[in-house]
Coordinates of C-alpha atoms and ligand atoms in Angstrom, one line a residue:
M1 CA 0.0 0.0 0.0
T2 CA 1.4 3.4 -0.9
K3 CA 2.0 5.6 2.0
P4 CA 0.6 9.0 1.0
Q5 CA 1.9 12.3 2.3
I6 CA -1.1 13.4 4.3
N7 CA 0.6 13.8 7.6
R8 CA 0.6 10.1 8.2
E9 CA 3.1 9.9 11.1
L10 CA 2.9 13.6 11.6
R11 CA -0.4 13.8 13.6
H12 CA 1.5 14.4 16.8
Q13 CA 3.8 16.8 15.0
L14 CA 1.1 19.1 13.7
P15 CA 1.1 22.6 15.2
S16 CA -2.2 22.3 17.0
W17 CA -1.3 18.9 18.4
Q18 CA 1.9 20.3 19.7
H19 CA 0.2 23.3 21.2
L20 CA -2.5 21.1 22.9
R21 CA 0.2 18.8 24.2
Y22 CA 2.7 21.3 25.5
A23 CA 0.5 24.4 26.4
E24 CA -3.1 23.3 27.0
V25 CA -2.5 20.0 28.8
P26 CA -0.2 21.5 31.5
R27 CA -2.7 24.3 32.0
W28 CA -5.5 21.7 32.6
Q29 CA -3.3 19.5 34.7
A30 CA -2.9 22.5 37.1
L31 CA -6.7 23.2 37.2
H32 CA -9.5 21.6 39.0
L33 CA -13.0 21.8 37.3
R34 CA -14.3 23.6 40.3
E35 CA -11.9 26.5 39.5
V36 CA -13.1 27.2 36.0
W37 CA -16.4 28.9 36.8
G38 CA -15.5 32.4 38.0
D39 CA -18.4 34.7 39.0
A40 CA -22.0 34.2 37.9
T41 CA -21.6 36.1 34.7
Q42 CA -18.5 34.2 33.7
A43 CA -20.1 30.9 34.7
A44 CA -23.2 31.7 32.5
Q45 CA -20.8 32.6 29.7
R46 CA -19.0 29.3 30.1
V47 CA -22.2 27.3 29.8
H48 CA -23.2 29.3 26.8
D49 CA -19.8 28.8 25.1
L50 CA -19.8 25.1 25.8
T51 CA -23.3 24.1 24.9
R52 CA -24.6 23.3 21.4
C53 CA -28.3 22.8 20.5
H54 CA -29.5 21.2 17.3
D55 CA -32.8 19.8 16.2
G56 CA -34.2 18.6 19.6
L57 CA -30.7 17.7 21.1
R58 CA -28.8 19.7 23.6
L59 CA -25.1 18.9 24.3
D60 CA -23.7 20.6 27.4
F61 CA -20.0 20.0 27.6
S62 CA -19.3 22.7 30.1
K63 CA -18.3 20.1 32.7
Q64 CA -15.5 18.9 30.5
R65 CA -11.9 19.9 31.2
I66 CA -12.0 22.4 28.4
D67 CA -12.7 26.0 27.7
P68 CA -13.1 28.1 24.5
Q69 CA -9.4 28.4 24.1
T70 CA -8.7 24.7 24.2
L71 CA -11.7 24.1 22.0
S72 CA -10.4 26.5 19.4
H73 CA -7.1 24.5 19.3
L74 CA -9.0 21.2 19.0
L75 CA -10.9 22.7 16.1
S76 CA -7.7 23.8 14.5
L77 CA -6.4 20.3 14.8
A78 CA -9.6 19.1 13.1
E79 CA -8.8 21.4 10.2
E80 CA -5.1 20.3 10.1
V81 CA -6.1 16.7 9.8
Q82 CA -8.4 17.7 7.0
L83 CA -11.6 16.4 8.8
P84 CA -14.0 18.2 6.4
E85 CA -12.4 16.4 3.4
A86 CA -12.5 13.1 5.3
I87 CA -16.3 13.6 6.0
A88 CA -16.9 14.4 2.4
G89 CA -15.0 11.3 1.3
L90 CA -16.9 9.1 3.7
M91 CA -20.2 10.2 2.4
R92 CA -19.5 10.2 -1.3
G93 CA -18.3 6.5 -1.1
D94 CA -14.5 6.8 -1.2
R95 CA -12.8 3.5 -0.3
V96 CA -12.1 4.8 3.2
N97 CA -11.7 1.3 4.6
L98 CA -8.2 0.9 3.2
T99 CA -7.3 -2.6 4.6
E100 CA -10.5 -4.1 3.0
D101 CA -10.4 -1.7 0.0
R102 CA -14.0 -0.7 0.2
A103 CA -16.3 2.2 1.1
A104 CA -18.2 2.5 4.4
L105 CA -21.5 3.8 3.2
H106 CA -23.9 3.4 6.1
T107 CA -25.0 7.0 5.4
A108 CA -26.3 5.9 2.0
L109 CA -28.7 3.5 3.8
R110 CA -30.7 6.4 5.1
L111 CA -30.8 8.5 2.0
P112 CA -34.3 9.4 0.9
K113 CA -35.5 7.8 -2.4
S114 CA -35.2 11.1 -4.2
A115 CA -31.5 11.4 -3.4
E116 CA -28.7 10.5 -5.8
L117 CA -25.5 8.6 -5.1
V118 CA -23.7 6.8 -7.8
V119 CA -20.6 5.0 -6.5
E120 CA -18.3 3.4 -9.0
G121 CA -21.1 3.2 -11.5
E122 CA -23.7 1.7 -9.2
D123 CA -26.8 3.6 -8.2
V124 CA -26.6 3.0 -4.4
V125 CA -29.9 4.7 -3.6
A126 CA -31.8 2.5 -6.0
Q127 CA -30.2 -0.7 -4.4
V128 CA -31.0 0.5 -0.9
H129 CA -34.6 1.3 -1.7
S130 CA -35.2 -1.9 -3.5
S131 CA -34.0 -3.8 -0.4
L132 CA -36.3 -1.6 1.7
A133 CA -39.2 -2.5 -0.6
R134 CA -38.5 -6.2 0.0
V135 CA -38.4 -5.6 3.8
R136 CA -41.7 -3.7 3.6
G137 CA -43.3 -6.6 1.7
M138 CA -42.2 -9.2 4.2
V139 CA -43.2 -7.1 7.2
Q140 CA -46.6 -6.5 5.7
R141 CA -47.2 -10.2 5.1
I142 CA -46.2 -11.1 8.7
H143 CA -48.2 -8.3 10.3
E144 CA -51.2 -9.1 8.2
R145 CA -51.0 -12.8 9.1
Q146 CA -50.5 -13.8 5.5
W147 CA -47.1 -15.3 6.2
R148 CA -48.0 -18.9 7.2
G149 CA -46.0 -21.7 8.6
V150 CA -45.9 -25.3 7.5
T151 CA -49.1 -26.1 9.4
G152 CA -50.9 -23.0 8.2
E153 CA -50.5 -20.9 11.3
A154 CA -49.6 -17.2 11.3
M155 CA -46.4 -16.1 13.0
T156 CA -46.6 -15.1 16.7
D157 CA -42.9 -15.2 17.6
V158 CA -39.7 -14.1 15.8
V159 CA -36.4 -15.5 16.9
C160 CA -33.6 -13.2 15.7
I161 CA -30.3 -15.1 15.5
G162 CA -27.2 -13.0 15.0
V163 CA -24.2 -11.6 16.9
G164 CA -22.3 -8.3 17.2
G165 CA -23.4 -5.9 14.5
S166 CA -26.0 -8.4 13.3
D167 CA -27.7 -8.4 16.7
L168 CA -26.9 -5.4 18.9
G169 CA -28.4 -2.7 16.8
P170 CA -31.9 -4.3 16.2
Y171 CA -31.8 -5.5 19.8
L172 CA -31.2 -2.0 21.1
V173 CA -33.8 -0.3 18.9
T174 CA -36.6 -2.8 19.4
N175 CA -36.1 -2.6 23.1
A176 CA -35.8 1.1 23.4
L177 CA -38.8 1.8 21.2
A178 CA -41.2 -1.0 22.1
E179 CA -43.9 1.5 23.0
F180 CA -44.0 2.7 19.4
A181 CA -45.1 -0.6 18.1
P182 CA -48.2 -0.1 15.9
P183 CA -51.3 -2.2 16.8
M184 CA -50.5 -4.8 14.0
A185 CA -47.1 -5.5 15.5
Q186 CA -48.1 -5.6 19.1
A187 CA -49.1 -9.3 19.0
L188 CA -45.7 -10.3 17.6
R189 CA -43.1 -11.2 20.1
I190 CA -39.5 -10.6 19.0
H191 CA -36.6 -12.4 20.7
F192 CA -32.9 -12.1 20.3
V193 CA -30.3 -14.9 20.6
S194 CA -26.6 -14.4 20.2
S195 CA -24.4 -16.4 22.6
I196 CA -22.7 -19.5 21.2
D197 CA -23.0 -21.6 24.3
G198 CA -26.6 -22.6 23.7
T199 CA -28.2 -21.6 27.0
Q200 CA -30.0 -18.6 25.5
I201 CA -31.5 -20.5 22.6
A202 CA -32.4 -23.5 24.7
D203 CA -34.2 -21.4 27.3
L204 CA -36.1 -19.5 24.6
L205 CA -37.1 -22.5 22.5
N206 CA -38.6 -24.1 25.6
T207 CA -41.2 -21.3 25.7
L208 CA -42.1 -21.3 21.9
R209 CA -44.2 -23.3 19.5
Q210 CA -42.7 -24.4 16.2
D211 CA -45.9 -23.9 14.2
S212 CA -45.9 -20.1 14.7
T213 CA -42.2 -19.3 15.0
L214 CA -40.2 -17.5 12.4
L215 CA -36.4 -17.7 12.5
V216 CA -34.4 -14.7 11.3
I217 CA -30.8 -15.7 10.6
A218 CA -28.7 -12.5 10.3
S219 CA -25.1 -12.7 9.4
K220 CA -23.3 -10.4 7.0
S221 CA -20.7 -13.0 6.3
F222 CA -23.0 -16.0 6.8
T223 CA -20.0 -17.8 8.3
T224 CA -20.1 -16.7 11.9
L225 CA -20.0 -19.9 14.0
D226 CA -22.0 -18.4 16.9
T227 CA -24.9 -17.6 14.6
L228 CA -24.7 -20.8 12.5
S229 CA -24.6 -23.0 15.6
N230 CA -27.7 -21.3 17.1
A231 CA -29.4 -21.5 13.7
E232 CA -28.7 -25.3 13.6
T233 CA -30.1 -25.8 17.1
A234 CA -33.2 -23.8 16.2
L235 CA -33.7 -25.8 13.0
T236 CA -33.3 -29.1 14.7
W237 CA -35.9 -28.0 17.2
M238 CA -38.2 -27.0 14.3
Q239 CA -37.6 -30.4 12.6
S240 CA -38.5 -32.3 15.8
R241 CA -42.0 -31.3 15.1
L242 CA -42.4 -30.0 11.5
K243 CA -40.1 -32.7 10.0
Q244 CA -39.0 -31.6 6.6
R245 CA -36.1 -29.2 6.7
E246 CA -36.8 -27.9 3.2
R247 CA -40.3 -26.8 4.0
I248 CA -39.2 -25.3 7.3
L249 CA -36.7 -23.2 5.4
Q250 CA -39.4 -22.0 3.1
H251 CA -42.0 -21.2 5.6
H252 CA -40.1 -20.4 8.9
V253 CA -36.8 -18.9 7.9
V254 CA -35.6 -15.4 6.8
G255 CA -32.0 -14.9 5.9
I256 CA -30.1 -11.6 6.0
S257 CA -26.6 -11.4 4.6
A258 CA -24.2 -9.9 2.1
K259 CA -23.6 -13.4 0.8
P260 CA -26.7 -14.5 -1.1
E261 CA -24.9 -17.5 -2.5
K262 CA -24.2 -18.8 1.0
M263 CA -27.9 -18.3 2.1
T264 CA -28.9 -20.2 -1.0
A265 CA -26.4 -23.0 -0.3
Y266 CA -27.9 -23.2 3.2
G267 CA -31.3 -23.8 1.7
I268 CA -33.0 -20.4 2.3
P269 CA -35.2 -19.7 -0.8
E270 CA -34.4 -16.5 -2.6
A271 CA -37.8 -15.0 -1.7
N272 CA -36.8 -15.2 2.0
Q273 CA -33.5 -13.6 1.5
I274 CA -32.7 -10.0 2.4
R275 CA -29.5 -8.6 1.0
L276 CA -27.0 -6.2 2.2
W277 CA -23.7 -5.1 0.7
D278 CA -20.0 -5.4 1.5
W279 CA -19.9 -1.6 1.9
V280 CA -22.1 -1.8 5.0
G281 CA -19.9 -2.4 8.1
G282 CA -21.4 -4.9 10.6
R283 CA -21.6 -2.5 13.5
F284 CA -23.1 0.2 11.2
S285 CA -25.7 -2.1 9.7
L286 CA -28.9 -1.7 11.7
W287 CA -30.1 0.7 8.9
S288 CA -29.9 -2.0 6.3
G289 CA -31.8 -5.3 5.9
I290 CA -30.2 -6.2 9.3
G291 CA -32.9 -3.8 10.7
F292 CA -35.7 -6.2 9.6
P293 CA -36.6 -6.9 13.2
I294 CA -36.9 -3.2 13.8
A295 CA -39.3 -2.9 10.9
L296 CA -41.2 -5.8 12.4
K297 CA -41.4 -4.2 15.8
L298 CA -42.0 -0.5 14.8
G299 CA -43.7 -1.1 11.5
M300 CA -42.2 0.3 8.3
A301 CA -43.3 3.8 9.2
G302 CA -41.4 3.6 12.5
F303 CA -38.3 2.2 10.8
E304 CA -38.5 5.0 8.3
Q305 CA -38.6 7.6 11.1
L306 CA -35.5 6.0 12.6
L307 CA -33.8 6.3 9.2
A308 CA -35.0 9.9 8.8
G309 CA -33.5 10.9 12.2
A310 CA -30.2 9.3 11.2
H311 CA -30.3 11.1 7.8
A312 CA -30.9 14.4 9.5
M313 CA -27.8 13.8 11.6
D314 CA -25.8 12.9 8.5
E315 CA -26.9 16.2 7.0
H316 CA -25.9 18.1 10.1
F317 CA -22.5 16.3 10.2
R318 CA -21.9 17.0 6.5
T319 CA -22.9 20.7 6.5
A320 CA -22.6 22.3 9.9
P321 CA -19.5 24.3 10.7
L322 CA -17.0 22.3 12.8
A323 CA -17.6 24.5 15.8
D324 CA -21.3 23.8 15.8
N325 CA -21.2 20.2 14.7
L326 CA -22.3 17.8 17.4
P327 CA -20.4 14.7 16.2
V328 CA -17.3 16.8 15.6
I329 CA -17.4 18.3 19.1
M330 CA -18.0 14.9 20.7
G331 CA -15.2 13.2 18.7
L332 CA -12.8 16.0 19.6
L333 CA -13.7 15.6 23.3
M334 CA -13.0 11.9 23.1
A335 CA -9.6 12.5 21.6
W336 CA -8.8 15.4 24.0
N337 CA -9.7 13.3 27.1
S338 CA -8.0 10.0 26.0
T339 CA -5.0 11.1 24.0
F340 CA -4.1 14.4 25.6
L341 CA -5.4 14.2 29.2
G342 CA -4.7 10.5 29.6
I343 CA -8.3 9.7 30.6
N344 CA -8.7 6.2 29.4
G345 CA -12.1 5.3 30.8
Q346 CA -15.4 6.4 29.2
A347 CA -18.7 5.6 30.9
I348 CA -22.0 5.8 29.0
L349 CA -24.8 6.6 31.4
P350 CA -28.4 6.8 30.0
Y351 CA -30.9 8.0 32.6
D352 CA -33.8 6.2 30.9
A353 CA -34.0 2.4 31.1
R354 CA -35.4 2.2 27.6
L355 CA -31.8 3.0 26.6
K356 CA -30.3 0.2 28.7
L357 CA -28.8 -1.5 25.8
F358 CA -27.2 1.6 24.4
P359 CA -23.9 1.2 26.4
S360 CA -23.4 -2.4 25.1
Y361 CA -24.3 -1.3 21.6
L362 CA -21.6 1.5 21.9
T363 CA -19.0 -0.9 23.2
Q364 CA -18.9 -2.6 19.8
L365 CA -19.3 0.6 17.8
E366 CA -16.5 2.4 19.6
M367 CA -14.1 -0.2 20.7
E368 CA -14.3 -2.4 17.6
S369 CA -13.9 0.7 15.4
N370 CA -11.2 2.6 17.2
G371 CA -9.5 0.0 19.5
K372 CA -6.4 0.1 17.2
S373 CA -2.8 0.9 17.7
V374 CA -1.6 1.2 14.2
D375 CA -2.5 4.0 11.8
R376 CA -4.2 3.6 8.5
Y377 CA -1.0 2.6 6.8
G378 CA 0.1 0.1 9.4
D379 CA 2.5 2.2 11.4
P380 CA 2.3 2.2 15.2
V381 CA 0.7 5.3 16.7
P382 CA 2.7 6.9 19.5
Y383 CA -0.4 8.0 21.4
D384 CA -3.5 6.6 23.1
T385 CA -6.5 6.0 21.0
C386 CA -9.9 4.6 22.1
P387 CA -10.6 4.5 25.8
I388 CA -12.2 1.6 27.6
L389 CA -15.9 2.2 27.3
W390 CA -18.7 0.7 29.4
G391 CA -21.9 1.7 30.9
E392 CA -25.3 1.0 32.4
V393 CA -28.5 2.8 33.1
G394 CA -27.2 5.6 35.3
S395 CA -29.5 5.3 38.2
N396 CA -28.6 1.6 38.5
A397 CA -25.0 2.3 38.1
Q398 CA -25.1 4.7 41.0
H399 CA -25.7 1.6 43.1
A400 CA -22.9 -0.3 41.5
F401 CA -19.8 1.4 40.0
Y402 CA -20.2 5.1 40.7
Q403 CA -18.2 4.5 43.9
L404 CA -15.1 4.2 41.7
L405 CA -16.1 7.3 39.7
H406 CA -16.4 9.4 42.9
Q407 CA -13.6 8.0 45.0
G408 CA -11.5 5.6 42.9
T409 CA -8.1 6.3 41.5
Q410 CA -9.0 6.3 37.8
P411 CA -10.0 9.4 35.8
V412 CA -13.2 8.6 33.8
A413 CA -15.1 10.7 31.3
C414 CA -18.8 10.3 31.4
D415 CA -21.6 10.8 28.9
F416 CA -24.9 11.4 30.6
I417 CA -27.8 10.9 28.2
A418 CA -31.5 11.5 28.9
P419 CA -34.8 12.7 27.4
I420 CA -36.3 15.7 29.1
R421 CA -39.9 14.4 28.9
R422 CA -41.1 10.8 29.3
Y423 CA -43.4 10.0 26.3
Q424 CA -46.5 8.5 28.0
R425 CA -48.8 6.1 26.2
A426 CA -52.5 6.4 26.7
D427 CA -52.7 3.2 28.6
E428 CA -50.0 4.5 31.0
S429 CA -52.0 7.6 32.0
G430 CA -52.7 6.3 35.5
L431 CA -49.0 5.9 36.2
A432 CA -46.8 8.6 37.6
L433 CA -44.1 8.0 35.0
Q434 CA -43.3 11.6 34.4
H435 CA -42.7 12.0 38.1
Q436 CA -40.4 9.0 38.2
H437 CA -38.6 10.3 35.1
E438 CA -38.0 13.6 36.9
L439 CA -36.5 11.8 39.8
S440 CA -34.2 10.1 37.4
L441 CA -33.2 13.4 35.8
A442 CA -32.5 14.9 39.2
N443 CA -30.2 12.1 40.0
C444 CA -28.5 12.5 36.6
F445 CA -27.8 16.2 37.2
A446 CA -26.8 15.7 40.8
Q447 CA -24.2 13.0 39.9
A448 CA -22.7 15.0 37.1
R449 CA -22.4 18.0 39.5
V450 CA -20.7 16.0 42.3
L451 CA -18.4 14.3 39.8
M452 CA -17.3 17.7 38.5
L453 CA -17.0 19.7 41.8
G454 CA -16.2 17.0 44.4
D455 CA -16.8 17.6 48.0
D456 CA -14.6 18.0 51.1
T457 CA -16.1 17.8 54.5
G458 CA -12.7 17.2 56.1
V459 CA -13.3 13.5 56.7
A460 CA -11.0 11.4 54.5
H461 CA -13.4 8.6 53.6
R462 CA -16.1 11.1 52.7
Y463 CA -13.8 13.0 50.4
Y464 CA -15.0 13.3 46.8
H465 CA -12.1 14.4 44.6
G466 CA -14.3 15.6 41.7
N467 CA -12.7 16.8 38.5
Q468 CA -14.3 13.9 36.6
P469 CA -15.3 15.4 33.2
S470 CA -18.7 14.8 31.7
S471 CA -21.0 15.8 28.9
T472 CA -24.8 15.9 29.3
L473 CA -26.8 15.1 26.2
L474 CA -30.4 15.9 26.5
M475 CA -33.2 15.3 23.9
D476 CA -36.7 16.5 24.2
V477 CA -38.3 13.1 24.0
L478 CA -37.2 9.7 22.9
T479 CA -38.9 8.8 19.6
P480 CA -37.7 6.7 16.6
Y481 CA -36.5 9.9 14.9
R482 CA -34.5 10.9 18.0
L483 CA -33.0 7.5 18.4
G484 CA -31.9 7.6 14.8
Q485 CA -30.2 10.9 15.4
L486 CA -28.6 9.7 18.6
I487 CA -27.1 6.5 17.1
A488 CA -25.9 8.4 14.0
L489 CA -24.4 11.0 16.2
Y490 CA -22.2 8.4 17.9
E491 CA -21.3 6.7 14.6
H492 CA -20.0 10.0 13.4
K493 CA -18.3 10.9 16.6
V494 CA -16.4 7.6 16.3
F495 CA -15.4 8.6 12.7
V496 CA -14.2 12.0 13.9
A497 CA -12.0 10.5 16.6
S498 CA -10.6 8.0 14.1
V499 CA -9.6 10.9 11.8
I500 CA -7.8 12.7 14.6
W501 CA -6.0 9.4 15.4
D502 CA -5.4 8.6 11.7
I503 CA -6.8 5.1 12.1
N504 CA -9.2 3.0 10.0
P505 CA -12.4 2.6 12.1
F506 CA -14.0 0.3 9.6
D507 CA -12.0 -2.9 9.9
Q508 CA -11.7 -5.3 12.8
W509 CA -8.7 -7.6 12.3
G510 CA -8.3 -7.9 16.0
V511 CA -11.3 -10.3 16.3
E512 CA -10.1 -12.6 13.5
L513 CA -7.3 -14.6 15.1
G514 CA -9.3 -15.7 18.2
K515 CA -12.1 -17.0 15.8
Q516 CA -9.6 -19.0 13.8
L517 CA -7.9 -20.5 16.8
A518 CA -11.2 -21.5 18.2
S519 CA -11.7 -24.1 15.5
S520 CA -8.3 -25.8 16.1
T521 CA -8.9 -25.6 19.8
H522 CA -12.3 -27.2 19.4
A523 CA -10.7 -30.0 17.3
A524 CA -8.3 -30.6 20.2
M525 CA -11.0 -30.6 22.8
T526 CA -13.1 -33.2 21.0
Q527 CA -10.0 -35.4 20.4
R528 CA -10.2 -35.0 16.7
Q529 CA -6.8 -33.6 17.1
P530 CA -5.2 -35.7 19.9
D531 CA -1.8 -34.0 19.9
L532 CA -1.8 -31.0 22.2
S533 CA 1.8 -30.0 21.7
A534 CA 1.0 -27.0 19.6
F535 CA -0.7 -25.4 22.6
D536 CA 0.9 -23.5 25.4
A537 CA 1.1 -25.3 28.7
S538 CA -1.8 -23.4 30.3
T539 CA -4.2 -24.1 27.4
Q540 CA -3.0 -27.8 27.3
A541 CA -3.9 -28.2 31.0
L542 CA -7.3 -26.6 30.4
L543 CA -7.9 -28.9 27.4
E544 CA -6.9 -32.0 29.5
A545 CA -9.3 -30.9 32.2
V546 CA -12.2 -30.8 29.7
R547 CA -11.1 -34.1 28.0
S548 CA -11.0 -35.9 31.3
Ligands
F6P601 O1 -16.4 -11.0 15.4 C1 -16.8 -9.7 15.2 C2 -17.7 -9.5 14.0 O2 -17.0 -9.8 12.8 C3 -18.4 -8.2 14.0 O3 -17.6 -7.2 13.3 C4 -19.7 -8.5 13.3 O4 -20.6 -7.5 13.6 C5 -20.0 -9.8 14.0 O5 -18.8 -10.5 14.0 C6 -21.0 -10.6 13.2 O6 -20.6 -10.9 11.9 P1 -21.6 -11.5 10.9 O7 -22.7 -10.5 10.7 O8 -20.8 -11.7 9.6 O9 -22.1 -12.8 11.4

């Protein structure tokens, strides 16, 4: 691969980088967040300077270890690394995924039908909308009870089998937005199964009836062992009652993959196949046919709202000036905290249990994308990249790991995320959910405040050191459109950070070796490969323990 000029190994030698490293960092190392507020006028100005509002979202990053001066140097860095050009290249379909030599066109998946995007001679918008039309047709048949099983029954349960990007996105969205299910979808139960060990699928199948169960096998590569082994177990269960595998595959199975030939070889009829493309990264794929369970849950109109929210965020990302651009600010903050300030923990704290799966969704999106230590051309980067990211519904986490945030030894940056109002369904009108939601918000604001300011009563074990930076991201209300915006916001934030770090966020070579070694390890475990000498002593002993 040719190594182009564009500042490849020079990231840390760029003027803004140098200035941040040698002038801004020492300034912040000497400052506590409680010292940055000044008098009431200065404090109000700080909030004003470090808050951005856009289309129902409000990002307050005034509790970060940053001020307008530092921000302006970060924005200069964004210019120096040619972030605007990188954004344009991403969206027009450049082969930004260098190691796999392909585009990363998740933004094309939410383009409206009227848009135009021709990439390397292919009309991408037409492909996307023809796949959406197929999804629409299938969803309609299932909702209208026209999709019938082998014994003539309509479907009551859908078992979605996938893992990673073929699982986490649809799992997150169907969970978060369950209350938006239209009447036709409410009778349909949607389940998700991912883990290879079989416990999840066995527990689930015990509660279902074959006659009215649809299996959705989602795998971009259609080779992932986790998914294929769960699919086999589910098919065996189907066959135990409905007998003929071929008829089961016709009436009870939908396949979603970028490899139609593999679905066909598996026996899934073409009419039951939903296609995606190589240029859709797994962890960016919920907007494609992988989102079929979302369309089943929310109806096509709800899925389209989700896509519209994401598209609106794409437009904001593409057109807003860097200084007002939410994903840009969030990406710069991540790089500032991790690379410059040495804060290598990032907690994701939604104060709304409907977003409980958002932290695990983000662990894949962020860490599989930016958990890298070589730049786009394979040279080691001499700085820290993606922090360790984890999270939980904030109010629950307060009773679990917040102790470490308040009094531990690790600096951790936090993202607090919450809707301002609780959308209340008509059938919930008797419940005081808005009141409970306000309690949750009060906890959110109180925690962010203590994490920033700390507290000193003079008693050592009651000392809160504070100075933990955080952003608070509020939305007016959680809807399909807002969730689309929110997820796209984080997708783009990940991209921004990757450009600052000069790494390719769209490959994941780090997960390959373990997968390959698992098959030789399995052969040794089951005695198909009796000789254990190729293994290290620890693994040999573990294998012996299993064998015996
Ligand atoms: O092992 C990681 C991974 O490759 C993810 O990147 C991907 O989302 C997941 O496995 C599932 O892959 P597939 O959709 O091909 O089954």
